[in-house]
C-alpha cells in the first residue's frame, strides 16, 4: 500500500489510495536541457516529490529478489500480482530514463525534482510543502555521464525484474537488454553519480565497486553469460568493494552498499550449483564472509550494539536505523532458508556451531520490535497495531484532499501543525526510533517520522520471507533458470550390444 501511495504520474484505475491522484504529468517536458522528454511515472522517494533513481532502483531490486525467492508466499498472501505490478511501475519508469534500445549510451537520468534549499528560498521539492497533485513549480532533470554506481544499480533492478517477468518474454528481454546497456555504461564511464551533485546531500554513494559485484551477479543470473560471473568473482573488484576488510559497516546492506547482498547471492550459487574451478575459491571466500557477518547479527557477538529494547544498531546509533534492520532481517532469513534447502543444519561462528533457526529468530525479534514489541509499544509501520505514528513526515498524507490548492508556502501550516495527518499512509515504515528507543511523533523531524522507498522494500522482503510456514522456504531453481549447466553433459549411452 505504501508503494501505491508513492506513485508518480498517471495513476492506474485501482490504486486504492483514496487521497492520491495524478501528479507531475510533465516531468521531463518542462526541462528544456534534457533529451528525455517523457519522465512521468516511477515513485516519489519519501515524504517529498523527488524521484531519485539510486534508492528507487535498489528498492525495485530488493522487491524482485524477494519475489524470486518467495513467489509462493506472495501467492499465498494474495499479493503476487500486486507486487509484480509495483515492480513493473518502477522498471517501466527506468526504461524512460536512458536510451534503452541502444547498445551503448553516454548518459542517464539520475533524478527528477530538486531538494537543495541552501541556495535560498526558490520553490522546490523540499522548500515547498504541497501535495504532488498541486505542484506548479519547475522540476529540473539531473542527467549524469559518469555514474557507475547508479547505472550498475539500475542494471541490477532491470536484471532481477527480468527474472520476475520471465513468463512475459518480450518484456523480460527488453529488461535484460536495458540492463546490459546500463552495465556496459557503468563499466566504461567510471565515476560516482553523486560527485558534485545535489544527490550528495541526500543519497551520497561512497563507492561503485559494490554495485559492480551486485550488478554483475544479477546480470549473470538473468543471462547465464559467463563474463558477468567472471566479473562478479574477480578478487580485485571484491577487494575494492571492501570484501576483505572489516570496518564498522561490514555486513550491513543498504541503498549505498550492496556488498552483503551480493555475497549472499553468490553463496547461494555455491550452495546449490557448486560450480568448482575457477570459481570455487572466491565463492568459498564469499560464503565464509557471509557466515561471518551472519554471526555478527547474533546477540552473542559485540560487532553491533543493541538498544535496551533489543533493536540492533547496524548504523551505530545514527538516525533512521530501521531501513538497515529490515535488510538484515531479510538477509538472515533468506540465508537460513538457503541452508535448510541445502540440507545444512547450521554454520560455525568460530568454534561455536549455530542452528540455521537462530538466524530466523534474530530476524523475528527485530521485525517484532518494529511492529510494536518495543519499550514504547509503538508500531513503526503506519496502520499496523493500535499505536503507530500519526504525524508522518509526508506531504501528501499531511494535507487534506479538500479541493483547496495550497501553494508552496500555503502548505507550511500543515507541515507545522501538531494535529495528526488527515490521510493515513498505510504500510509506511517510518525512519525509526533513536538509540535509546526514544521516538518523537513530530512531522518536521524526518529522522523519526519519514518513510522511504528503500526502507519499505526491505520491510516487504523481510515480512514475506518470515511469513507463513518456515518449512515452505525458498524457490530453489527460478533464479538459475538462465544459468547454463555447470558441467559438460554426459555422453549418450552406447548403442545396445548386439552379438
GROMACS .gro file of C-alpha atoms in nm:
model
  499
    1UNK     CA    1   0.000   0.000   0.000
    2UNK     CA    2   0.289   0.236   0.076
    3UNK     CA    3   0.423   0.192  -0.277
    4UNK     CA    4   0.077   0.273  -0.415
    5UNK     CA    5   0.087   0.597  -0.216
    6UNK     CA    6   0.428   0.686  -0.362
    7UNK     CA    7   0.333   0.651  -0.730
    8UNK     CA    8   0.402   0.944  -0.958
    9UNK     CA    9   0.242   1.009  -1.295
   10UNK     CA   10  -0.098   0.900  -1.420
   11UNK     CA   11  -0.227   0.652  -1.166
   12UNK     CA   12  -0.377   0.314  -1.261
   13UNK     CA   13  -0.752   0.275  -1.206
   14UNK     CA   14  -0.732   0.066  -0.892
   15UNK     CA   15  -0.457   0.237  -0.700
   16UNK     CA   16  -0.651   0.202  -0.372
   17UNK     CA   17  -0.515   0.516  -0.206
   18UNK     CA   18  -0.815   0.747  -0.197
   19UNK     CA   19  -0.618   1.064  -0.126
   20UNK     CA   20  -0.374   1.029  -0.417
   21UNK     CA   21  -0.432   1.141  -0.777
   22UNK     CA   22  -0.237   1.201  -1.097
   23UNK     CA   23   0.069   1.417  -1.045
   24UNK     CA   24   0.377   1.562  -1.216
   25UNK     CA   25   0.249   1.473  -1.563
   26UNK     CA   26   0.501   1.690  -1.743
   27UNK     CA   27   0.820   1.564  -1.580
   28UNK     CA   28   1.091   1.590  -1.846
   29UNK     CA   29   0.890   1.809  -2.080
   30UNK     CA   30   0.923   2.114  -1.857
   31UNK     CA   31   1.306   2.099  -1.856
   32UNK     CA   32   1.445   2.211  -2.192
   33UNK     CA   33   1.800   2.099  -2.106
   34UNK     CA   34   1.729   1.726  -2.118
   35UNK     CA   35   1.690   1.487  -2.410
   36UNK     CA   36   1.442   1.278  -2.212
   37UNK     CA   37   1.103   1.439  -2.259
   38UNK     CA   38   0.872   1.180  -2.106
   39UNK     CA   39   0.979   1.113  -1.749
   40UNK     CA   40   0.635   1.058  -1.600
   41UNK     CA   41   0.583   0.765  -1.366
   42UNK     CA   42   0.809   0.599  -1.114
   43UNK     CA   43   0.798   0.665  -0.743
   44UNK     CA   44   0.845   0.959  -0.510
   45UNK     CA   45   1.131   0.880  -0.281
   46UNK     CA   46   0.999   0.958   0.063
   47UNK     CA   47   0.791   1.238   0.212
   48UNK     CA   48   0.877   1.466  -0.079
   49UNK     CA   49   0.814   1.453  -0.453
   50UNK     CA   50   1.171   1.390  -0.574
   51UNK     CA   51   1.243   1.085  -0.787
   52UNK     CA   52   1.594   0.962  -0.702
   53UNK     CA   53   1.689   0.676  -0.934
   54UNK     CA   54   1.956   0.541  -0.698
   55UNK     CA   55   1.747   0.437  -0.395
   56UNK     CA   56   1.445   0.372  -0.619
   57UNK     CA   57   1.633   0.113  -0.824
   58UNK     CA   58   1.772  -0.050  -0.509
   59UNK     CA   59   1.413  -0.075  -0.380
   60UNK     CA   60   1.299  -0.247  -0.700
   61UNK     CA   61   1.595  -0.489  -0.687
   62UNK     CA   62   1.505  -0.587  -0.331
   63UNK     CA   63   1.140  -0.641  -0.420
   64UNK     CA   64   1.238  -0.852  -0.723
   65UNK     CA   65   1.477  -1.061  -0.515
   66UNK     CA   66   1.202  -1.129  -0.261
   67UNK     CA   67   0.959  -1.231  -0.538
   68UNK     CA   68   1.214  -1.465  -0.698
   69UNK     CA   69   1.279  -1.643  -0.365
   70UNK     CA   70   0.928  -1.638  -0.220
   71UNK     CA   71   0.673  -1.616  -0.501
   72UNK     CA   72   0.472  -1.899  -0.338
   73UNK     CA   73   0.441  -1.696  -0.018
   74UNK     CA   74   0.333  -1.386  -0.209
   75UNK     CA   75   0.079  -1.605  -0.387
   76UNK     CA   76  -0.048  -1.742  -0.056
   77UNK     CA   77  -0.090  -1.387   0.076
   78UNK     CA   78  -0.279  -1.288  -0.239
   79UNK     CA   79  -0.014  -1.025  -0.318
   80UNK     CA   80   0.186  -1.175  -0.606
   81UNK     CA   81   0.016  -0.979  -0.883
   82UNK     CA   82   0.024  -0.662  -0.675
   83UNK     CA   83   0.397  -0.679  -0.603
   84UNK     CA   84   0.475  -0.757  -0.969
   85UNK     CA   85   0.266  -0.457  -1.065
   86UNK     CA   86   0.468  -0.241  -0.823
   87UNK     CA   87   0.798  -0.363  -0.967
   88UNK     CA   88   0.679  -0.302  -1.323
   89UNK     CA   89   0.574   0.053  -1.236
   90UNK     CA   90   0.936   0.109  -1.133
   91UNK     CA   91   1.104  -0.068  -1.424
   92UNK     CA   92   0.877   0.098  -1.683
   93UNK     CA   93   0.996   0.429  -1.546
   94UNK     CA   94   1.364   0.330  -1.551
   95UNK     CA   95   1.333   0.238  -1.919
   96UNK     CA   96   1.238   0.602  -1.986
   97UNK     CA   97   1.547   0.736  -1.809
   98UNK     CA   98   1.804   0.618  -2.066
   99UNK     CA   99   1.805   0.510  -2.429
  100UNK     CA  100   1.703   0.152  -2.359
  101UNK     CA  101   1.701   0.037  -2.722
  102UNK     CA  102   2.066   0.134  -2.779
  103UNK     CA  103   2.364  -0.091  -2.709
  104UNK     CA  104   2.584   0.197  -2.599
  105UNK     CA  105   2.475   0.509  -2.413
  106UNK     CA  106   2.654   0.816  -2.278
  107UNK     CA  107   2.402   0.948  -2.025
  108UNK     CA  108   2.122   0.851  -1.792
  109UNK     CA  109   1.875   1.044  -1.580
  110UNK     CA  110   1.971   1.038  -1.214
  111UNK     CA  111   1.691   1.240  -1.061
  112UNK     CA  112   1.378   1.443  -1.129
  113UNK     CA  113   1.297   1.730  -0.895
  114UNK     CA  114   1.520   1.928  -0.665
  115UNK     CA  115   1.559   1.942  -0.289
  116UNK     CA  116   1.860   2.157  -0.209
  117UNK     CA  117   1.738   2.461  -0.016
  118UNK     CA  118   2.081   2.601   0.076
  119UNK     CA  119   2.076   2.842  -0.219
  120UNK     CA  120   1.782   3.038  -0.084
  121UNK     CA  121   1.403   3.012  -0.094
  122UNK     CA  122   1.342   2.903  -0.450
  123UNK     CA  123   1.032   2.686  -0.482
  124UNK     CA  124   1.144   2.325  -0.499
  125UNK     CA  125   1.052   1.984  -0.366
  126UNK     CA  126   1.192   2.043  -0.018
  127UNK     CA  127   1.122   2.414   0.029
  128UNK     CA  128   0.757   2.376  -0.067
  129UNK     CA  129   0.505   2.168   0.127
  130UNK     CA  130   0.243   2.073  -0.133
  131UNK     CA  131   0.051   1.769  -0.243
  132UNK     CA  132   0.228   1.625  -0.550
  133UNK     CA  133  -0.104   1.675  -0.736
  134UNK     CA  134  -0.073   2.053  -0.687
  135UNK     CA  135   0.292   2.105  -0.783
  136UNK     CA  136   0.328   2.401  -1.018
  137UNK     CA  137   0.699   2.486  -0.986
  138UNK     CA  138   0.967   2.364  -1.226
  139UNK     CA  139   1.112   2.020  -1.171
  140UNK     CA  140   1.462   2.007  -1.314
  141UNK     CA  141   1.603   1.683  -1.455
  142UNK     CA  142   1.953   1.579  -1.347
  143UNK     CA  143   2.146   1.372  -1.603
  144UNK     CA  144   2.480   1.208  -1.540
  145UNK     CA  145   2.758   1.098  -1.774
  146UNK     CA  146   2.984   0.903  -1.541
  147UNK     CA  147   2.779   0.730  -1.278
  148UNK     CA  148   2.893   0.371  -1.237
  149UNK     CA  149   2.713   0.309  -0.909
  150UNK     CA  150   2.378   0.437  -1.034
  151UNK     CA  151   2.399   0.262  -1.373
  152UNK     CA  152   2.504  -0.070  -1.218
  153UNK     CA  153   2.223  -0.049  -0.960
  154UNK     CA  154   1.970   0.025  -1.233
  155UNK     CA  155   2.114  -0.272  -1.423
  156UNK     CA  156   2.060  -0.487  -1.113
  157UNK     CA  157   1.699  -0.367  -1.090
  158UNK     CA  158   1.623  -0.446  -1.456
  159UNK     CA  159   1.811  -0.778  -1.450
  160UNK     CA  160   1.638  -0.903  -1.133
  161UNK     CA  161   1.299  -0.787  -1.264
  162UNK     CA  162   1.363  -0.974  -1.592
  163UNK     CA  163   1.365  -1.296  -1.386
  164UNK     CA  164   1.039  -1.194  -1.214
  165UNK     CA  165   0.879  -1.137  -1.556
  166UNK     CA  166   1.041  -1.428  -1.737
  167UNK     CA  167   0.696  -1.557  -1.842
  168UNK     CA  168   0.640  -1.233  -2.032
  169UNK     CA  169   0.912  -1.297  -2.285
  170UNK     CA  170   0.910  -0.969  -2.475
  171UNK     CA  171   0.916  -0.756  -2.161
  172UNK     CA  172   1.177  -0.972  -1.993
  173UNK     CA  173   1.408  -0.943  -2.296
  174UNK     CA  174   1.359  -0.567  -2.303
  175UNK     CA  175   1.468  -0.552  -1.939
  176UNK     CA  176   1.772  -0.772  -2.000
  177UNK     CA  177   1.882  -0.561  -2.295
  178UNK     CA  178   1.844  -0.243  -2.090
  179UNK     CA  179   2.037  -0.398  -1.802
  180UNK     CA  180   2.328  -0.496  -2.031
  181UNK     CA  181   2.340  -0.147  -2.182
  182UNK     CA  182   2.340   0.017  -1.839
  183UNK     CA  183   2.606  -0.216  -1.705
  184UNK     CA  184   2.836  -0.152  -2.003
  185UNK     CA  185   2.793   0.222  -1.945
  186UNK     CA  186   2.872   0.177  -1.575
  187UNK     CA  187   3.198  -0.001  -1.662
  188UNK     CA  188   3.302   0.236  -1.943
  189UNK     CA  189   3.233   0.574  -1.783
  190UNK     CA  190   3.378   0.537  -1.434
  191UNK     CA  191   3.264   0.769  -1.160
  192UNK     CA  192   3.033   0.815  -0.862
  193UNK     CA  193   2.697   0.956  -0.962
  194UNK     CA  194   2.672   1.183  -0.660
  195UNK     CA  195   3.006   1.364  -0.704
  196UNK     CA  196   2.938   1.735  -0.722
  197UNK     CA  197   2.560   1.696  -0.740
  198UNK     CA  198   2.273   1.764  -0.508
  199UNK     CA  199   2.233   1.389  -0.456
  200UNK     CA  200   2.548   1.404  -0.242
  201UNK     CA  201   2.335   1.568   0.031
  202UNK     CA  202   2.057   1.311   0.024
  203UNK     CA  203   2.186   0.985  -0.124
  204UNK     CA  204   2.561   1.010  -0.142
  205UNK     CA  205   2.722   0.700  -0.286
  206UNK     CA  206   3.050   0.607  -0.119
  207UNK     CA  207   3.180   0.378  -0.394
  208UNK     CA  208   3.076   0.193  -0.708
  209UNK     CA  209   3.269  -0.130  -0.658
  210UNK     CA  210   2.991  -0.295  -0.457
  211UNK     CA  211   2.745  -0.214  -0.738
  212UNK     CA  212   2.984  -0.380  -0.987
  213UNK     CA  213   2.968  -0.707  -0.791
  214UNK     CA  214   2.592  -0.678  -0.729
  215UNK     CA  215   2.500  -0.574  -1.084
  216UNK     CA  216   2.724  -0.839  -1.240
  217UNK     CA  217   2.574  -1.110  -1.017
  218UNK     CA  218   2.218  -1.017  -1.115
  219UNK     CA  219   2.314  -0.998  -1.483
  220UNK     CA  220   2.471  -1.343  -1.460
  221UNK     CA  221   2.150  -1.485  -1.312
  222UNK     CA  222   1.942  -1.304  -1.573
  223UNK     CA  223   2.152  -1.402  -1.877
  224UNK     CA  224   2.370  -1.701  -1.786
  225UNK     CA  225   2.655  -1.519  -1.960
  226UNK     CA  226   2.984  -1.622  -1.801
  227UNK     CA  227   3.155  -1.288  -1.848
  228UNK     CA  228   2.930  -1.144  -1.576
  229UNK     CA  229   3.015  -1.424  -1.336
  230UNK     CA  230   3.385  -1.370  -1.405
  231UNK     CA  231   3.345  -1.004  -1.321
  232UNK     CA  232   3.142  -1.069  -1.005
  233UNK     CA  233   3.410  -1.311  -0.883
  234UNK     CA  234   3.717  -1.103  -0.971
  235UNK     CA  235   3.911  -1.076  -0.643
  236UNK     CA  236   4.036  -0.724  -0.722
  237UNK     CA  237   3.683  -0.588  -0.762
  238UNK     CA  238   3.571  -0.764  -0.444
  239UNK     CA  239   3.870  -0.614  -0.266
  240UNK     CA  240   3.782  -0.260  -0.378
  241UNK     CA  241   3.424  -0.325  -0.266
  242UNK     CA  242   3.557  -0.394   0.085
  243UNK     CA  243   3.503  -0.770   0.088
  244UNK     CA  244   3.832  -0.842   0.267
  245UNK     CA  245   3.814  -0.557   0.512
  246UNK     CA  246   3.604  -0.541   0.828
  247UNK     CA  247   3.505  -0.188   0.912
  248UNK     CA  248   3.206  -0.074   1.116
  249UNK     CA  249   2.952  -0.134   0.837
  250UNK     CA  250   3.073  -0.477   0.732
  251UNK     CA  251   2.773  -0.697   0.653
  252UNK     CA  252   2.527  -0.404   0.653
  253UNK     CA  253   2.313  -0.398   0.338
  254UNK     CA  254   2.177  -0.058   0.238
  255UNK     CA  255   2.087   0.157  -0.061
  256UNK     CA  256   2.450   0.271  -0.058
  257UNK     CA  257   2.633  -0.058  -0.010
  258UNK     CA  258   2.517  -0.384  -0.167
  259UNK     CA  259   2.824  -0.594  -0.089
  260UNK     CA  260   2.647  -0.802   0.177
  261UNK     CA  261   2.358  -0.872  -0.061
  262UNK     CA  262   2.597  -0.977  -0.337
  263UNK     CA  263   2.786  -1.209  -0.101
  264UNK     CA  264   2.462  -1.381  -0.002
  265UNK     CA  265   2.354  -1.412  -0.367
  266UNK     CA  266   2.688  -1.566  -0.467
  267UNK     CA  267   2.687  -1.800  -0.165
  268UNK     CA  268   2.354  -1.921  -0.300
  269UNK     CA  269   2.531  -2.032  -0.613
  270UNK     CA  270   2.798  -2.221  -0.424
  271UNK     CA  271   2.538  -2.396  -0.204
  272UNK     CA  272   2.317  -2.514  -0.489
  273UNK     CA  273   2.532  -2.531  -0.803
  274UNK     CA  274   2.888  -2.571  -0.662
  275UNK     CA  275   3.048  -2.463  -0.989
  276UNK     CA  276   3.402  -2.573  -0.893
  277UNK     CA  277   3.715  -2.439  -1.061
  278UNK     CA  278   3.786  -2.148  -1.133
  279UNK     CA  279   3.511  -2.001  -0.916
  280UNK     CA  280   3.523  -2.223  -0.610
  281UNK     CA  281   3.797  -2.034  -0.429
  282UNK     CA  282   3.636  -1.690  -0.438
  283UNK     CA  283   3.286  -1.831  -0.385
  284UNK     CA  284   3.412  -2.015  -0.077
  285UNK     CA  285   3.556  -1.684   0.043
  286UNK     CA  286   3.222  -1.506  -0.013
  287UNK     CA  287   3.042  -1.790   0.164
  288UNK     CA  288   3.281  -1.761   0.461
  289UNK     CA  289   3.237  -1.385   0.470
  290UNK     CA  290   2.860  -1.427   0.465
  291UNK     CA  291   2.889  -1.672   0.755
  292UNK     CA  292   3.098  -1.417   0.946
  293UNK     CA  293   2.857  -1.128   0.911
  294UNK     CA  294   2.562  -1.356   0.987
  295UNK     CA  295   2.742  -1.432   1.315
  296UNK     CA  296   2.775  -1.058   1.380
  297UNK     CA  297   2.393  -1.025   1.379
  298UNK     CA  298   2.359  -1.270   1.668
  299UNK     CA  299   2.317  -1.133   2.020
  300UNK     CA  300   2.622  -1.331   2.141
  301UNK     CA  301   2.860  -1.105   1.947
  302UNK     CA  302   2.952  -0.744   2.000
  303UNK     CA  303   3.011  -0.610   1.647
  304UNK     CA  304   2.683  -0.422   1.678
  305UNK     CA  305   2.526  -0.280   1.991
  306UNK     CA  306   2.160  -0.326   2.066
  307UNK     CA  307   1.929  -0.072   2.223
  308UNK     CA  308   1.788  -0.158   2.563
  309UNK     CA  309   1.470  -0.259   2.389
  310UNK     CA  310   1.665  -0.502   2.168
  311UNK     CA  311   1.696  -0.329   1.830
  312UNK     CA  312   2.027  -0.399   1.657
  313UNK     CA  313   2.216  -0.078   1.578
  314UNK     CA  314   2.358  -0.154   1.236
  315UNK     CA  315   2.421   0.215   1.178
  316UNK     CA  316   2.583   0.257   1.520
  317UNK     CA  317   2.334   0.494   1.676
  318UNK     CA  318   2.294   0.727   1.376
  319UNK     CA  319   1.933   0.827   1.297
  320UNK     CA  320   1.695   0.636   1.069
  321UNK     CA  321   1.801   0.286   1.180
  322UNK     CA  322   1.506   0.073   1.067
  323UNK     CA  323   1.596   0.051   0.698
  324UNK     CA  324   1.918  -0.133   0.792
  325UNK     CA  325   1.738  -0.359   1.039
  326UNK     CA  326   1.484  -0.483   0.782
  327UNK     CA  327   1.754  -0.553   0.521
  328UNK     CA  328   1.949  -0.759   0.775
  329UNK     CA  329   1.632  -0.945   0.875
  330UNK     CA  330   1.574  -1.034   0.510
  331UNK     CA  331   1.934  -1.150   0.452
  332UNK     CA  332   1.933  -1.356   0.772
  333UNK     CA  333   1.607  -1.527   0.683
  334UNK     CA  334   1.698  -1.593   0.323
  335UNK     CA  335   2.039  -1.733   0.426
  336UNK     CA  336   1.881  -1.961   0.683
  337UNK     CA  337   1.639  -2.080   0.414
  338UNK     CA  338   1.935  -2.146   0.182
  339UNK     CA  339   2.096  -2.362   0.449
  340UNK     CA  340   1.773  -2.555   0.501
  341UNK     CA  341   1.725  -2.607   0.128
  342UNK     CA  342   2.084  -2.731   0.104
  343UNK     CA  343   2.025  -2.972   0.397
  344UNK     CA  344   2.281  -2.785   0.608
  345UNK     CA  345   2.171  -2.772   0.972
  346UNK     CA  346   2.368  -2.460   1.056
  347UNK     CA  347   2.705  -2.289   1.046
  348UNK     CA  348   3.009  -2.213   1.257
  349UNK     CA  349   3.094  -1.884   1.425
  350UNK     CA  350   3.448  -1.953   1.539
  351UNK     CA  351   3.432  -2.271   1.747
  352UNK     CA  352   3.056  -2.245   1.806
  353UNK     CA  353   2.803  -2.416   1.585
  354UNK     CA  354   2.465  -2.244   1.549
  355UNK     CA  355   2.148  -2.386   1.401
  356UNK     CA  356   2.005  -2.204   1.099
  357UNK     CA  357   1.699  -2.134   1.317
  358UNK     CA  358   1.881  -1.875   1.526
  359UNK     CA  359   1.905  -1.651   1.219
  360UNK     CA  360   1.533  -1.673   1.172
  361UNK     CA  361   1.484  -1.594   1.541
  362UNK     CA  362   1.710  -1.290   1.508
  363UNK     CA  363   1.502  -1.168   1.214
  364UNK     CA  364   1.178  -1.232   1.400
  365UNK     CA  365   1.280  -1.041   1.713
  366UNK     CA  366   1.387  -0.744   1.502
  367UNK     CA  367   1.066  -0.736   1.296
  368UNK     CA  368   0.860  -0.781   1.615
  369UNK     CA  369   1.040  -0.480   1.761
  370UNK     CA  370   0.939  -0.275   1.456
  371UNK     CA  371   0.579  -0.396   1.477
  372UNK     CA  372   0.536  -0.294   1.841
  373UNK     CA  373   0.734  -0.520   2.073
  374UNK     CA  374   0.948  -0.233   2.198
  375UNK     CA  375   0.964  -0.015   2.512
  376UNK     CA  376   0.722   0.242   2.367
  377UNK     CA  377   0.479  -0.027   2.247
  378UNK     CA  378   0.484   0.171   1.922
  379UNK     CA  379   0.436   0.009   1.583
  380UNK     CA  380   0.669   0.180   1.338
  381UNK     CA  381   0.457   0.063   1.045
  382UNK     CA  382   0.167   0.301   0.988
  383UNK     CA  383  -0.175   0.138   1.003
  384UNK     CA  384  -0.049  -0.172   1.186
  385UNK     CA  385  -0.144  -0.216   1.552
  386UNK     CA  386  -0.327   0.040   1.765
  387UNK     CA  387  -0.040   0.275   1.834
  388UNK     CA  388   0.158   0.397   1.535
  389UNK     CA  389   0.299   0.734   1.414
  390UNK     CA  390   0.019   0.977   1.329
  391UNK     CA  391   0.234   1.269   1.211
  392UNK     CA  392   0.433   1.103   0.935
  393UNK     CA  393   0.669   1.340   0.752
  394UNK     CA  394   0.490   1.313   0.418
  395UNK     CA  395   0.342   1.593   0.212
  396UNK     CA  396   0.055   1.402   0.053
  397UNK     CA  397  -0.053   1.240   0.380
  398UNK     CA  398  -0.037   1.562   0.583
  399UNK     CA  399  -0.250   1.784   0.357
  400UNK     CA  400  -0.625   1.717   0.331
  401UNK     CA  401  -0.771   1.635  -0.008
  402UNK     CA  402  -1.037   1.905   0.015
  403UNK     CA  403  -1.043   2.070  -0.330
  404UNK     CA  404  -0.826   2.353  -0.189
  405UNK     CA  405  -0.494   2.400  -0.365
  406UNK     CA  406  -0.236   2.504  -0.105
  407UNK     CA  407   0.058   2.675  -0.273
  408UNK     CA  408   0.427   2.634  -0.192
  409UNK     CA  409   0.420   2.814   0.142
  410UNK     CA  410   0.048   2.765   0.196
  411UNK     CA  411   0.121   2.406   0.291
  412UNK     CA  412   0.360   2.508   0.567
  413UNK     CA  413   0.071   2.533   0.812
  414UNK     CA  414   0.006   2.161   0.755
  415UNK     CA  415   0.374   2.080   0.788
  416UNK     CA  416   0.399   2.268   1.119
  417UNK     CA  417   0.063   2.164   1.264
  418UNK     CA  418   0.070   1.937   1.567
  419UNK     CA  419  -0.251   1.764   1.457
  420UNK     CA  420  -0.238   1.408   1.320
  421UNK     CA  421  -0.221   1.367   0.942
  422UNK     CA  422  -0.563   1.380   0.773
  423UNK     CA  423  -0.461   1.085   0.550
  424UNK     CA  424  -0.321   0.757   0.677
  425UNK     CA  425  -0.029   0.633   0.467
  426UNK     CA  426  -0.091   0.266   0.532
  427UNK     CA  427   0.214   0.041   0.529
  428UNK     CA  428   0.473   0.315   0.558
  429UNK     CA  429   0.762   0.218   0.785
  430UNK     CA  430   0.899   0.538   0.936
  431UNK     CA  431   1.271   0.614   0.985
  432UNK     CA  432   1.256   0.478   1.338
  433UNK     CA  433   1.349   0.536   1.700
  434UNK     CA  434   1.679   0.672   1.829
  435UNK     CA  435   1.946   0.465   2.002
  436UNK     CA  436   1.767   0.500   2.336
  437UNK     CA  437   1.445   0.353   2.190
  438UNK     CA  438   1.301   0.706   2.202
  439UNK     CA  439   1.064   0.831   1.934
  440UNK     CA  440   0.907   1.171   1.868
  441UNK     CA  441   0.595   1.166   1.658
  442UNK     CA  442   0.668   1.508   1.509
  443UNK     CA  443   0.609   1.579   1.142
  444UNK     CA  444   0.904   1.813   1.097
  445UNK     CA  445   1.150   1.566   1.247
  446UNK     CA  446   1.217   1.345   0.946
  447UNK     CA  447   1.483   1.148   1.135
  448UNK     CA  448   1.195   0.986   1.325
  449UNK     CA  449   0.888   1.011   1.105
  450UNK     CA  450   0.990   0.997   0.737
  451UNK     CA  451   0.930   0.675   0.540
  452UNK     CA  452   1.139   0.584   0.233
  453UNK     CA  453   1.114   0.354  -0.069
  454UNK     CA  454   1.438   0.174   0.016
  455UNK     CA  455   1.333   0.113   0.375
  456UNK     CA  456   0.991  -0.016   0.278
  457UNK     CA  457   1.130  -0.252   0.014
  458UNK     CA  458   1.344  -0.418   0.281
  459UNK     CA  459   1.043  -0.438   0.511
  460UNK     CA  460   0.829  -0.610   0.246
  461UNK     CA  461   1.112  -0.853   0.169
  462UNK     CA  462   1.167  -0.937   0.537
  463UNK     CA  463   0.794  -0.979   0.605
  464UNK     CA  464   0.736  -1.212   0.312
  465UNK     CA  465   1.045  -1.416   0.399
  466UNK     CA  466   0.925  -1.461   0.758
  467UNK     CA  467   0.559  -1.511   0.667
  468UNK     CA  468   0.370  -1.838   0.670
  469UNK     CA  469   0.522  -2.172   0.745
  470UNK     CA  470   0.901  -2.175   0.776
  471UNK     CA  471   0.906  -2.519   0.611
  472UNK     CA  472   0.796  -2.363   0.281
  473UNK     CA  473   1.132  -2.190   0.233
  474UNK     CA  474   1.276  -2.053  -0.088
  475UNK     CA  475   1.223  -2.135  -0.453
  476UNK     CA  476   1.549  -2.310  -0.532
  477UNK     CA  477   1.552  -2.301  -0.913
  478UNK     CA  478   1.386  -1.997  -1.068
  479UNK     CA  479   1.684  -1.767  -1.015
  480UNK     CA  480   1.905  -2.015  -1.203
  481UNK     CA  481   1.672  -2.066  -1.498
  482UNK     CA  482   1.904  -1.879  -1.737
  483UNK     CA  483   2.224  -2.029  -1.594
  484UNK     CA  484   2.372  -2.295  -1.823
  485UNK     CA  485   2.469  -2.634  -1.678
  486UNK     CA  486   2.796  -2.602  -1.489
  487UNK     CA  487   2.937  -2.929  -1.615
  488UNK     CA  488   2.951  -3.083  -1.961
  489UNK     CA  489   2.655  -3.308  -2.028
  490UNK     CA  490   2.745  -3.678  -2.006
  491UNK     CA  491   2.783  -3.855  -2.339
  492UNK     CA  492   2.480  -4.051  -2.469
  493UNK     CA  493   2.471  -4.419  -2.370
  494UNK     CA  494   2.627  -4.654  -2.622
  495UNK     CA  495   2.402  -4.837  -2.867
  496UNK     CA  496   2.260  -5.163  -2.729
  497UNK     CA  497   2.502  -5.455  -2.771
  498UNK     CA  498   2.421  -5.699  -3.049
  499UNK     CA  499   2.600  -6.032  -3.068
   0.00000   0.00000   0.00000
